[in-house]
């Protein structure tokens, strides 16, 4: 797990593959992962909470929905068209 990252590629890539993510609540990760929706956010540097998040995610009755939600969020927020549009908007502000 990352201890400091603003937009981890590994999370975006996993989500694009439909994999719910378990990560520490740090940096930009909370904008990517929503507990119970597409993964689990563990308390920063709390390995017990991280382990709980893994078990809770894998054993969740809504695991299939979490997989679909992860992929949907990745396609909406992190595909090349969405990223290009966001960059264009930033440069248009100048």
mmCIF file of C-alpha atoms in Angstrom:
data_model
loop_
_atom_site.group_PDB
_atom_site.id
_atom_site.type_symbol
_atom_site.label_atom_id
_atom_site.label_comp_id
_atom_site.label_asym_id
_atom_site.label_seq_id
_atom_site.Cartn_x
_atom_site.Cartn_y
_atom_site.Cartn_z
ATOM 1 C CA UNK A 1 0.000 0.000 0.000
ATOM 2 C CA UNK A 2 1.115 3.526 -0.680
ATOM 3 C CA UNK A 3 1.921 5.825 2.212
ATOM 4 C CA UNK A 4 2.003 8.977 0.097
ATOM 5 C CA UNK A 5 0.538 9.420 -3.387
ATOM 6 C CA UNK A 6 -1.791 11.848 -5.080
ATOM 7 C CA UNK A 7 -3.124 9.676 -7.901
ATOM 8 C CA UNK A 8 -1.750 6.130 -7.766
ATOM 9 C CA UNK A 9 -1.697 4.547 -11.228
ATOM 10 C CA UNK A 10 -1.991 1.113 -9.641
ATOM 11 C CA UNK A 11 -5.395 2.022 -8.213
ATOM 12 C CA UNK A 12 -6.637 3.495 -11.501
ATOM 13 C CA UNK A 13 -5.382 0.435 -13.407
ATOM 14 C CA UNK A 14 -6.899 -2.034 -10.948
ATOM 15 C CA UNK A 15 -10.213 -0.210 -11.039
ATOM 16 C CA UNK A 16 -10.152 -0.245 -14.850
ATOM 17 C CA UNK A 17 -9.895 -4.046 -14.586
ATOM 18 C CA UNK A 18 -12.892 -4.110 -12.245
ATOM 19 C CA UNK A 19 -10.924 -4.770 -9.077
ATOM 20 C CA UNK A 20 -12.109 -3.079 -5.859
ATOM 21 C CA UNK A 21 -9.164 -1.421 -4.106
ATOM 22 C CA UNK A 22 -8.084 -1.361 -0.482
ATOM 23 C CA UNK A 23 -5.805 1.551 0.342
ATOM 24 C CA UNK A 24 -4.755 3.910 3.092
ATOM 25 C CA UNK A 25 -6.718 7.136 3.466
ATOM 26 C CA UNK A 26 -3.896 9.390 2.257
ATOM 27 C CA UNK A 27 -3.171 11.934 -0.477
ATOM 28 C CA UNK A 28 -5.524 11.745 -3.437
ATOM 29 C CA UNK A 29 -6.642 8.191 -2.702
ATOM 30 C CA UNK A 30 -9.917 9.268 -1.005
ATOM 31 C CA UNK A 31 -10.992 10.863 -4.307
ATOM 32 C CA UNK A 32 -10.532 7.472 -5.978
ATOM 33 C CA UNK A 33 -11.764 4.902 -3.455
ATOM 34 C CA UNK A 34 -15.139 4.994 -1.714
ATOM 35 C CA UNK A 35 -15.509 2.514 1.147
ATOM 36 C CA UNK A 36 -18.237 0.008 0.408
ATOM 37 C CA UNK A 37 -18.751 1.347 -3.112
ATOM 38 C CA UNK A 38 -15.564 0.435 -4.999
ATOM 39 C CA UNK A 39 -13.181 -0.616 -2.237
ATOM 40 C CA UNK A 40 -12.116 0.274 1.290
ATOM 41 C CA UNK A 41 -10.165 3.177 2.784
ATOM 42 C CA UNK A 42 -8.121 2.116 5.792
ATOM 43 C CA UNK A 43 -6.904 4.497 8.478
ATOM 44 C CA UNK A 44 -3.446 5.813 7.607
ATOM 45 C CA UNK A 45 -0.655 3.363 8.577
ATOM 46 C CA UNK A 46 -3.095 1.134 10.460
ATOM 47 C CA UNK A 47 -2.219 -2.383 9.323
ATOM 48 C CA UNK A 48 -5.074 -3.965 11.288
ATOM 49 C CA UNK A 49 -7.616 -1.715 9.582
ATOM 50 C CA UNK A 50 -5.954 -2.460 6.234
ATOM 51 C CA UNK A 51 -6.270 -6.217 6.854
ATOM 52 C CA UNK A 52 -9.883 -5.717 7.937
ATOM 53 C CA UNK A 53 -10.523 -3.822 4.689
ATOM 54 C CA UNK A 54 -9.148 -6.668 2.590
ATOM 55 C CA UNK A 55 -11.316 -9.230 4.377
ATOM 56 C CA UNK A 56 -14.391 -6.999 4.366
ATOM 57 C CA UNK A 57 -14.052 -6.290 0.656
ATOM 58 C CA UNK A 58 -13.442 -9.895 -0.390
ATOM 59 C CA UNK A 59 -16.256 -11.223 1.806
ATOM 60 C CA UNK A 60 -18.766 -8.484 1.029
ATOM 61 C CA UNK A 61 -22.165 -9.579 -0.269
ATOM 62 C CA UNK A 62 -21.908 -6.622 -2.648
ATOM 63 C CA UNK A 63 -18.486 -7.652 -4.028
ATOM 64 C CA UNK A 64 -19.815 -8.016 -7.589
ATOM 65 C CA UNK A 65 -21.334 -4.528 -7.423
ATOM 66 C CA UNK A 66 -18.056 -3.161 -6.034
ATOM 67 C CA UNK A 67 -16.260 -4.650 -9.051
ATOM 68 C CA UNK A 68 -18.714 -2.992 -11.453
ATOM 69 C CA UNK A 69 -18.491 0.307 -9.560
ATOM 70 C CA UNK A 70 -14.691 0.266 -9.663
ATOM 71 C CA UNK A 71 -14.671 -0.216 -13.432
ATOM 72 C CA UNK A 72 -17.369 2.402 -13.980
ATOM 73 C CA UNK A 73 -15.467 5.003 -11.962
ATOM 74 C CA UNK A 74 -12.219 4.269 -13.801
ATOM 75 C CA UNK A 75 -13.901 4.618 -17.185
ATOM 76 C CA UNK A 76 -15.612 7.849 -16.161
ATOM 77 C CA UNK A 77 -12.730 9.559 -14.370
ATOM 78 C CA UNK A 78 -9.462 8.084 -15.612
ATOM 79 C CA UNK A 79 -9.811 7.094 -19.264
ATOM 80 C CA UNK A 80 -7.748 9.038 -21.792
ATOM 81 C CA UNK A 81 -10.667 11.184 -22.994
ATOM 82 C CA UNK A 82 -11.625 12.235 -19.464
ATOM 83 C CA UNK A 83 -8.014 13.060 -18.586
ATOM 84 C CA UNK A 84 -7.477 14.992 -21.841
ATOM 85 C CA UNK A 85 -10.664 16.969 -21.194
ATOM 86 C CA UNK A 86 -9.492 17.826 -17.667
ATOM 87 C CA UNK A 87 -6.094 18.998 -18.953
ATOM 88 C CA UNK A 88 -7.750 21.093 -21.675
ATOM 89 C CA UNK A 89 -9.938 22.752 -19.047
ATOM 90 C CA UNK A 90 -6.876 23.645 -16.964
ATOM 91 C CA UNK A 91 -5.071 25.187 -19.928
ATOM 92 C CA UNK A 92 -8.219 27.049 -21.012
ATOM 93 C CA UNK A 93 -8.154 28.953 -17.696
ATOM 94 C CA UNK A 94 -5.004 30.835 -18.665
#
